[in-house]
Each structure stands twice: as C-alpha cells, then as structure tokens.
Amino acid sequence: MPNNHLPKTRYEIADKPKFRPYGSKVDIILGDTHQFGFDGESCLILGNDLIIRLIPRQKKKFEFQKFTAYLEGFATASEAEQAGLKFAMSVLWAAVSLKCPLRLEYHTPLPCVVYDRTPHGGIVMSSDSTFSFISGASLVVEVLEQSFTSNIPINKRLLVSMELFAAARLEATERARFVGLVSALEPLAEQKKFEYPDLKKIVKDTLNKVQDSLDLPDDIKRSLEGSISNLTRESVSHAIKRLIITHLSEDKMALEILEEAYTIRSKILHEGAFYPDLRDKSYKIEDVIRRLYSAIVGYELRFPASTYTNNG
C-alpha cells in the first residue's frame, strides 16, 4: 500500500525502488555505542530525502559494536557512491566532533559499497515506522545532518586523515595510538614546490654529478636521485607546520605541541623509545588535530577541545 503520508521523494525510495534502484552501504565499528546513542536497528532521515538504515551486525554485546549503514534510493550508481563518500566523511566528522572512537571497516578501494537494491524490493517502511535511537543519538544525527547536507565538497585528503585519526583512538596501546594520531596529519600536508632558480640549478647540478659518478652503484644512484629531486619541494613536516599556522594562527601552543609530537613519533618509530607520559601527550596532539579539523570544515566541536591551555 503506498505510503502517501511520506514526501514524494521518500515515497519513491520506499515503495518504488525501480525509480531509485541504487543504494550505498558503509560499515562502521564503534568503540562505545553509548556515546553515539544507537541501540539496535535504527532508521534515520538526513535532509529532506535521504533514508538511512543503521543495522547492527552483532547479536551479542562486545567491546566494539559493528553496524552497517544503508543509504537508500539513488537514480544512478554515481550518485550512490558520492552519497556514500559524503556519509563516510560525515560519520568521521561526528566522531571527531563528539570525541568518539570509531573505525570504518572496508576491504574495497572506497569506504562505501554501491549495490542494486531492486532484487530486494526496496525498503520496508510502513505508516507506523519508528526512529529507534536512545538518549544522545539526536545530537549525533544533528552533527551528521549538518555535515552531510552542507555544500562542503568531498575532500579525499581530509577523509583519509579523519579516518586515521578516529581509528587511532581504538588502538590497544598508547604508543600505537600516539603514532596513529600524529600520522593522521600527513594526508593533509600538500607539499609546495620551491620556485627558486638558484635552487633548481643546484639540484640539477647535483643530480648530474651523481649520475656521472663511476664509483656509485646503480641502486645507490637511484636512491640519491629521488632524495635530491625532493629538495625542490618542502618537507611533509614543513607543510604541516604551514597548515597549522594557516588554520590555528591564534593558538600559540599548537605549533609547539606539533613539533614535540613529531620528534616523539620519530623516536618511537626509529628507536623504539618509550615515554611514561605518552597519554597526556596524546590528549594534547588530539586536541590540536580536532581544532584543525574544526577550522577546515568550518563547524564548531560539540565536545570542546580543552586538554591544554590556549594562549591565543
């Protein structure tokens, strides 16, 4: 029986799947479902049209809870894919904004999978359909809707960065968590090329000397050529510093925390170093990164970043 009480678009999604045959799904692992507030199967409406079914993938309660989000009703596979990517980015922003541990789970090139929903006859949505989410979920839905319905384009660098950041909070050890948090900054580092004629000449002359050398083995030459060529662009760490200065110019401690974090990460990775106060340092760099994301997307954090004193 047609759901005439629904807006036209939702009616087509619910009862006429052939008009909108494609869907997109995103698998999510939550570290603490109480923070997100969903209890069991839920149905969400984002914007005026998008219907999302959130289905648990576990019957028993575990430390981590797994859900699949089904985004219903797109005319083309391309639309479904773009919506899946935007939803994945919105979920990650919600995890950042609300300070929730979360991981996207996928084994495909993209964090969403497009599917044809017509063999299943569309979705079940009757006149007494309910939106079943417990206390706290309304804030999550508000943050999701704010991001998903915005005009902010899908930023693949930001998507990867937030994915690494949110997943780092699920790591079992403090060292792994710290390394993951700091590494989350690197996808955002767009390295600029240095346009200095003298530098280009120096690099070219040095490359020629390496290539003309009769003593150096070929594998050493190739290694040196790559390193020398990279001298014409800024380092990743310099690009990240520039990013912090651009977006957090009034936060005088952010750059100091970042520089210390990179030094510590280097010692952990290259020397196997241990730090007794690593948890506190993780909280500080986590706050810097959350402030940075907030500045990039243009939305305030719903769970304020307040671990360190902002001297701006």
PDB file of N, CA, C and O in Angstrom, residues 204-216 218 221 225:
ATOM      1  N   LYS A 204      69.857  20.410 -10.077  1.00  0.00           N
ATOM      2  CA  LYS A 204      70.196  19.823 -11.379  1.00  0.00           C
ATOM      3  C   LYS A 204      71.671  19.472 -11.458  1.00  0.00           C
ATOM      4  O   LYS A 204      72.045  18.373 -11.924  1.00  0.00           O
ATOM      5  N   ASP A 205      72.546  20.351 -10.975  1.00  0.00           N
ATOM      6  CA  ASP A 205      73.982  20.091 -10.993  1.00  0.00           C
ATOM      7  C   ASP A 205      74.346  18.902 -10.119  1.00  0.00           C
ATOM      8  O   ASP A 205      75.197  18.081 -10.488  1.00  0.00           O
ATOM      9  N   THR A 206      73.682  18.819  -8.966  1.00  0.00           N
ATOM     10  CA  THR A 206      73.955  17.705  -8.051  1.00  0.00           C
ATOM     11  C   THR A 206      73.511  16.376  -8.660  1.00  0.00           C
ATOM     12  O   THR A 206      74.202  15.362  -8.551  1.00  0.00           O
ATOM     13  N   LEU A 207      72.362  16.381  -9.306  1.00  0.00           N
ATOM     14  CA  LEU A 207      71.872  15.170  -9.976  1.00  0.00           C
ATOM     15  C   LEU A 207      72.841  14.722 -11.071  1.00  0.00           C
ATOM     16  O   LEU A 207      73.130  13.522 -11.211  1.00  0.00           O
ATOM     17  N   ASN A 208      73.342  15.671 -11.818  1.00  0.00           N
ATOM     18  CA  ASN A 208      74.289  15.336 -12.889  1.00  0.00           C
ATOM     19  C   ASN A 208      75.561  14.711 -12.332  1.00  0.00           C
ATOM     20  O   ASN A 208      76.102  13.753 -12.901  1.00  0.00           O
ATOM     21  N   LYS A 209      76.035  15.230 -11.206  1.00  0.00           N
ATOM     22  CA  LYS A 209      77.246  14.683 -10.590  1.00  0.00           C
ATOM     23  C   LYS A 209      77.017  13.246 -10.116  1.00  0.00           C
ATOM     24  O   LYS A 209      77.889  12.384 -10.251  1.00  0.00           O
ATOM     25  N   VAL A 210      75.843  13.005  -9.541  1.00  0.00           N
ATOM     26  CA  VAL A 210      75.520  11.646  -9.078  1.00  0.00           C
ATOM     27  C   VAL A 210      75.430  10.698 -10.268  1.00  0.00           C
ATOM     28  O   VAL A 210      75.971   9.578 -10.248  1.00  0.00           O
ATOM     29  N   GLN A 211      74.746  11.136 -11.311  1.00  0.00           N
ATOM     30  CA  GLN A 211      74.556  10.274 -12.487  1.00  0.00           C
ATOM     31  C   GLN A 211      75.874  10.000 -13.219  1.00  0.00           C
ATOM     32  O   GLN A 211      76.059   8.931 -13.805  1.00  0.00           O
ATOM     33  N   ASP A 212      76.806  10.953 -13.164  1.00  0.00           N
ATOM     34  CA  ASP A 212      78.084  10.785 -13.852  1.00  0.00           C
ATOM     35  C   ASP A 212      79.118  10.024 -13.026  1.00  0.00           C
ATOM     36  O   ASP A 212      80.195   9.691 -13.543  1.00  0.00           O
ATOM     37  N   SER A 213      78.799   9.790 -11.771  1.00  0.00           N
ATOM     38  CA  SER A 213      79.761   9.110 -10.895  1.00  0.00           C
ATOM     39  C   SER A 213      80.054   7.694 -11.381  1.00  0.00           C
ATOM     40  O   SER A 213      79.151   6.943 -11.748  1.00  0.00           O
ATOM     41  N   LEU A 214      81.328   7.325 -11.365  1.00  0.00           N
ATOM     42  CA  LEU A 214      81.727   5.977 -11.767  1.00  0.00           C
ATOM     43  C   LEU A 214      81.854   5.041 -10.567  1.00  0.00           C
ATOM     44  O   LEU A 214      81.941   3.821 -10.728  1.00  0.00           O
ATOM     45  N   ASP A 215      81.894   5.605  -9.378  1.00  0.00           N
ATOM     46  CA  ASP A 215      82.082   4.807  -8.167  1.00  0.00           C
ATOM     47  C   ASP A 215      80.772   4.318  -7.552  1.00  0.00           C
ATOM     48  O   ASP A 215      80.733   3.271  -6.908  1.00  0.00           O
ATOM     49  N   LEU A 216      79.693   5.097  -7.741  1.00  0.00           N
ATOM     50  CA  LEU A 216      78.433   4.757  -7.070  1.00  0.00           C
ATOM     51  C   LEU A 216      77.688   3.643  -7.806  1.00  0.00           C
ATOM     52  O   LEU A 216      77.505   3.723  -9.032  1.00  0.00           O
ATOM     53  N   ASP A 218      74.430   1.485  -9.132  1.00  0.00           N
ATOM     54  CA  ASP A 218      73.189   1.993  -9.717  1.00  0.00           C
ATOM     55  C   ASP A 218      72.071   2.141  -8.690  1.00  0.00           C
ATOM     56  O   ASP A 218      71.287   3.098  -8.751  1.00  0.00           O
ATOM     57  N   LYS A 221      72.652   5.220  -6.745  1.00  0.00           N
ATOM     58  CA  LYS A 221      72.335   6.383  -7.586  1.00  0.00           C
ATOM     59  C   LYS A 221      70.835   6.662  -7.604  1.00  0.00           C
ATOM     60  O   LYS A 221      70.397   7.809  -7.463  1.00  0.00           O
ATOM     61  N   GLU A 225      69.075  10.002  -6.316  1.00  0.00           N
ATOM     62  CA  GLU A 225      68.331  10.825  -7.278  1.00  0.00           C
ATOM     63  C   GLU A 225      66.959  11.199  -6.729  1.00  0.00           C
ATOM     64  O   GLU A 225      66.501  12.343  -6.873  1.00  0.00           O
TER      65      GLU A 225
END
